[in-house]
mmCIF file of C-alpha atoms in Angstrom:
data_model
loop_
_atom_site.group_PDB
_atom_site.id
_atom_site.type_symbol
_atom_site.label_atom_id
_atom_site.label_comp_id
_atom_site.label_asym_id
_atom_site.label_seq_id
_atom_site.Cartn_x
_atom_site.Cartn_y
_atom_site.Cartn_z
ATOM 1 C CA MET A 1 85.422 47.565 46.251
ATOM 2 C CA GLY A 2 88.416 48.593 44.146
ATOM 3 C CA VAL A 3 89.446 51.027 41.478
ATOM 4 C CA SER A 4 87.376 50.702 38.318
ATOM 5 C CA SER A 5 89.150 53.338 36.224
ATOM 6 C CA VAL A 6 91.821 56.038 36.514
ATOM 7 C CA ILE A 7 92.042 59.440 34.852
ATOM 8 C CA CYS A 8 95.483 61.089 34.678
ATOM 9 C CA MET A 9 96.504 64.459 33.287
ATOM 10 C CA ASP A 10 99.763 64.701 31.341
ATOM 11 C CA LEU A 11 101.897 62.197 33.240
ATOM 12 C CA HIS A 12 105.593 63.035 33.442
ATOM 13 C CA ASN A 13 106.291 59.573 32.067
ATOM 14 C CA ASP A 14 103.648 57.583 30.172
ATOM 15 C CA SER A 15 104.941 54.302 31.623
ATOM 16 C CA LEU A 16 103.413 55.329 34.976
ATOM 17 C CA ARG A 17 100.107 54.028 33.588
ATOM 18 C CA GLY A 18 101.528 50.549 34.135
ATOM 19 C CA PHE A 19 101.203 50.863 37.918
ATOM 20 C CA TRP A 20 97.550 49.870 37.703
ATOM 21 C CA ASP A 21 96.360 46.325 37.128
ATOM 22 C CA ASN A 22 95.811 45.252 33.543
ATOM 23 C CA GLY A 23 92.038 45.237 34.010
ATOM 24 C CA VAL A 24 91.896 48.878 35.131
ATOM 25 C CA PRO A 25 91.448 51.306 32.230
ATOM 26 C CA VAL A 26 93.686 54.369 32.463
ATOM 27 C CA ASP A 27 92.763 57.534 30.556
ATOM 28 C CA HIS A 28 95.862 59.658 30.050
ATOM 29 C CA LEU A 29 94.520 63.084 29.121
ATOM 30 C CA GLN A 30 96.665 65.544 27.196
ATOM 31 C CA PRO A 31 95.910 69.273 27.474
ATOM 32 C CA VAL A 32 98.292 70.212 24.629
ATOM 33 C CA PRO A 33 95.450 70.697 22.086
ATOM 34 C CA VAL A 34 93.658 73.102 24.445
ATOM 35 C CA ALA A 35 96.866 75.021 25.199
ATOM 36 C CA ALA A 36 97.801 75.204 21.509
ATOM 37 C CA ALA A 37 94.359 76.632 20.737
ATOM 38 C CA TRP A 38 94.867 79.238 23.509
ATOM 39 C CA PHE A 39 98.150 80.407 21.982
ATOM 40 C CA TYR A 40 96.724 80.328 18.455
ATOM 41 C CA GLU A 41 93.959 82.702 19.542
ATOM 42 C CA GLU A 42 96.086 84.892 21.844
ATOM 43 C CA VAL A 43 99.448 85.028 20.041
ATOM 44 C CA GLY A 44 98.880 83.763 16.501
ATOM 45 C CA VAL A 45 101.492 81.977 14.400
ATOM 46 C CA GLU A 46 103.238 84.788 12.537
ATOM 47 C CA ASP A 47 107.023 84.472 13.030
ATOM 48 C CA LEU A 48 106.391 81.802 15.667
ATOM 49 C CA CYS A 49 108.741 79.037 16.785
ATOM 50 C CA VAL A 50 107.933 76.288 19.306
ATOM 51 C CA VAL A 51 110.833 75.367 21.595
ATOM 52 C CA ALA A 52 111.462 72.238 23.664
ATOM 53 C CA PRO A 53 113.528 73.229 26.732
ATOM 54 C CA HIS A 54 115.448 69.920 26.650
ATOM 55 C CA GLU A 55 115.557 66.645 24.748
ATOM 56 C CA GLY A 56 112.937 65.036 27.008
ATOM 57 C CA GLN A 57 110.288 67.520 25.859
ATOM 58 C CA VAL A 58 110.812 67.268 22.087
ATOM 59 C CA ALA A 59 107.813 64.950 21.596
ATOM 60 C CA ARG A 60 105.507 67.218 23.635
ATOM 61 C CA ALA A 61 106.704 70.366 21.831
ATOM 62 C CA SER A 62 106.347 68.595 18.483
ATOM 63 C CA ASP A 63 102.743 67.665 19.307
ATOM 64 C CA PHE A 64 102.083 71.290 20.352
ATOM 65 C CA ARG A 65 103.600 72.475 17.051
ATOM 66 C CA LYS A 66 101.488 70.030 15.007
ATOM 67 C CA ARG A 67 98.334 71.266 16.755
ATOM 68 C CA LEU A 68 99.227 74.882 15.921
ATOM 69 C CA GLN A 69 99.897 73.916 12.305
ATOM 70 C CA LYS A 70 96.556 72.101 12.078
ATOM 71 C CA LEU A 71 94.712 75.126 13.497
ATOM 72 C CA SER A 72 96.497 77.654 11.289
ATOM 73 C CA GLY A 73 97.401 75.776 8.120
ATOM 74 C CA VAL A 74 100.861 77.379 8.437
ATOM 75 C CA ASP A 75 104.214 75.631 8.910
ATOM 76 C CA VAL A 76 105.529 76.452 12.385
ATOM 77 C CA PRO A 77 109.257 75.867 12.948
ATOM 78 C CA MET A 78 110.625 74.150 16.023
ATOM 79 C CA ALA A 79 113.844 74.348 18.022
ATOM 80 C CA PHE A 80 115.132 72.612 21.118
ATOM 81 C CA VAL A 81 117.792 73.027 23.757
ATOM 82 C CA SER A 82 120.332 70.293 24.274
ATOM 83 C CA LYS A 83 121.599 69.902 27.813
ATOM 84 C CA SER A 84 125.201 69.151 27.003
ATOM 85 C CA ARG A 85 127.177 68.251 30.125
ATOM 86 C CA SER A 86 130.095 70.605 30.684
ATOM 87 C CA HIS A 87 133.709 69.489 30.752
ATOM 88 C CA HIS A 88 134.961 67.165 33.438
ATOM 89 C CA GLY A 89 135.540 68.728 36.824
ATOM 90 C CA THR A 90 132.205 70.585 36.920
ATOM 91 C CA ARG A 91 129.625 70.004 39.610
ATOM 92 C CA GLU A 92 126.937 67.414 39.090
ATOM 93 C CA GLY A 93 123.844 68.889 37.469
ATOM 94 C CA GLU A 94 125.725 71.651 35.634
ATOM 95 C CA TYR A 95 125.300 71.758 31.898
ATOM 96 C CA GLU A 96 125.899 74.003 28.958
ATOM 97 C CA PRO A 97 122.633 74.622 27.110
ATOM 98 C CA ILE A 98 122.999 74.458 23.336
ATOM 99 C CA LEU A 99 120.225 75.839 21.136
ATOM 100 C CA VAL A 100 119.424 73.693 18.106
ATOM 101 C CA GLY A 101 117.351 75.676 15.621
ATOM 102 C CA GLU A 102 116.837 79.311 14.650
ATOM 103 C CA VAL A 103 114.888 81.749 16.837
ATOM 104 C CA LYS A 104 116.277 85.121 15.737
ATOM 105 C CA GLY A 105 113.404 87.559 15.202
ATOM 106 C CA LYS A 106 110.857 84.921 16.228
ATOM 107 C CA THR A 107 108.178 84.830 18.876
ATOM 108 C CA VAL A 108 108.860 81.646 20.831
ATOM 109 C CA ILE A 109 106.731 79.384 23.001
ATOM 110 C CA ILE A 110 108.694 77.176 25.401
ATOM 111 C CA VAL A 111 106.706 73.955 25.949
ATOM 112 C CA ASP A 112 107.302 71.836 29.072
ATOM 113 C CA ASP A 113 105.254 69.546 31.300
ATOM 114 C CA ILE A 114 106.105 70.825 34.799
ATOM 115 C CA ILE A 115 107.396 74.055 36.306
ATOM 116 C CA SER A 116 108.720 73.415 39.793
ATOM 117 C CA SER A 117 111.814 75.502 40.542
ATOM 118 C CA GLY A 118 111.432 77.337 37.227
ATOM 119 C CA ASN A 119 115.165 77.067 36.531
ATOM 120 C CA THR A 120 114.870 75.193 33.241
ATOM 121 C CA MET A 121 112.309 77.517 31.661
ATOM 122 C CA LEU A 122 113.971 80.691 32.924
ATOM 123 C CA LYS A 123 117.437 79.622 31.723
ATOM 124 C CA VAL A 124 116.072 78.601 28.335
ATOM 125 C CA ASN A 125 114.237 81.929 28.108
ATOM 126 C CA GLU A 126 117.536 83.774 28.663
ATOM 127 C CA LEU A 127 119.250 81.626 26.043
ATOM 128 C CA LEU A 128 116.498 82.353 23.500
ATOM 129 C CA HIS A 129 116.675 86.102 24.091
ATOM 130 C CA ASP A 130 120.476 85.960 23.789
ATOM 131 C CA ALA A 131 119.906 84.205 20.445
ATOM 132 C CA GLY A 132 117.677 87.071 19.293
ATOM 133 C CA CYS A 133 114.074 85.990 19.800
ATOM 134 C CA SER A 134 111.688 88.940 19.789
ATOM 135 C CA LYS A 135 109.154 87.692 22.370
ATOM 136 C CA SER A 136 108.840 84.651 24.570
ATOM 137 C CA TYR A 137 106.012 82.758 26.219
ATOM 138 C CA GLY A 138 106.001 79.603 28.294
ATOM 139 C CA TYR A 139 103.576 76.742 28.641
ATOM 140 C CA ALA A 140 103.547 73.887 31.147
ATOM 141 C CA THR A 141 100.707 71.621 32.164
ATOM 142 C CA HIS A 142 101.595 71.526 35.854
ATOM 143 C CA GLY A 143 102.569 74.800 37.533
ATOM 144 C CA LEU A 144 103.970 73.639 40.873
ATOM 145 C CA PHE A 145 105.970 76.823 41.570
ATOM 146 C CA SER A 146 107.792 75.211 44.484
ATOM 147 C CA SER A 147 108.639 78.487 46.226
ATOM 148 C CA PRO A 148 107.379 82.090 46.262
ATOM 149 C CA THR A 149 110.662 83.239 44.699
ATOM 150 C CA VAL A 150 109.841 81.244 41.545
ATOM 151 C CA LEU A 151 106.770 83.374 40.899
ATOM 152 C CA LYS A 152 108.797 86.540 41.515
ATOM 153 C CA GLU A 153 111.440 85.378 39.017
ATOM 154 C CA PHE A 154 108.796 84.787 36.349
ATOM 155 C CA SER A 155 107.281 88.209 37.077
ATOM 156 C CA GLU A 156 110.673 89.856 36.588
ATOM 157 C CA SER A 157 111.649 87.789 33.540
ATOM 158 C CA SER A 158 111.545 88.945 29.942
ATOM 159 C CA MET A 159 108.739 86.483 29.187
ATOM 160 C CA GLU A 160 105.404 87.947 28.153
ATOM 161 C CA TYR A 161 103.670 85.341 30.316
ATOM 162 C CA VAL A 162 103.579 81.664 31.249
ATOM 163 C CA LEU A 163 100.436 79.606 30.766
ATOM 164 C CA VAL A 164 99.781 76.679 33.125
ATOM 165 C CA THR A 165 96.688 74.562 33.568
ATOM 166 C CA ASN A 166 94.710 74.334 36.775
ATOM 167 C CA THR A 167 95.894 70.793 37.570
ATOM 168 C CA VAL A 168 97.657 72.301 40.601
ATOM 169 C CA TYR A 169 95.537 74.420 42.911
ATOM 170 C CA HIS A 170 96.603 78.026 43.497
ATOM 171 C CA LYS A 171 94.584 80.279 45.761
ATOM 172 C CA LYS A 172 92.681 82.950 43.838
ATOM 173 C CA GLY A 173 94.894 86.002 43.396
ATOM 174 C CA SER A 174 98.091 84.180 44.376
ATOM 175 C CA LEU A 175 99.512 84.010 40.847
ATOM 176 C CA PRO A 176 101.186 87.104 39.396
ATOM 177 C CA GLU A 177 99.951 88.778 36.223
ATOM 178 C CA LYS A 178 102.602 87.002 34.130
ATOM 179 C CA VAL A 179 101.257 83.569 35.114
ATOM 180 C CA LYS A 180 97.955 82.719 33.463
ATOM 181 C CA GLN A 181 95.857 79.657 34.217
ATOM 182 C CA LEU A 182 93.898 77.532 31.750
ATOM 183 C CA SER A 183 91.067 75.311 32.991
ATOM 184 C CA VAL A 184 91.166 71.659 31.980
ATOM 185 C CA ALA A 185 87.652 71.040 33.357
ATOM 186 C CA PRO A 186 86.100 70.550 29.876
ATOM 187 C CA LEU A 187 88.802 67.994 29.029
ATOM 188 C CA VAL A 188 88.145 66.027 32.219
ATOM 189 C CA ALA A 189 84.360 66.282 31.750
ATOM 190 C CA GLU A 190 84.640 64.690 28.311
ATOM 191 C CA ALA A 191 86.761 61.758 29.549
#
């Protein structure tokens, strides 16, 4: 008895599907359409800009943007943050974030796949507010929140809220008001 099929939800890297034998079908489910519909209903698209927090998330943010445009019939601009490595002599992992695109006066949605330490999304949020955005929201499929301080930092941030799916279990009542959870059960049921 072996594995007859595999269902995955928003893999960090699509090539991970290759770990299963060729004969095993792998369904790689994407919750972006469901999340985009959430934001369309809750936030709307007026003065909206979708933001990728780094180069590796441009495709995901672009898909999110296209879904919003399809729902609304309105062109939604996009921006991204480039993680430009600082000058020589800086510690490994340090970078100077550079915003590419215009967010002044816009409501922004930062689109990522995983929130673990929260550093990327929180730093990008600061950068966007420094650049003049009017409101900010976050979205990530997997809300790991690797320590209790991460949730506190999101609660104290200038973000309106962060939306994560329920791919990671969190005890009822353990998430602060600024962290909302979206069920992917209908998506999995359809697969």
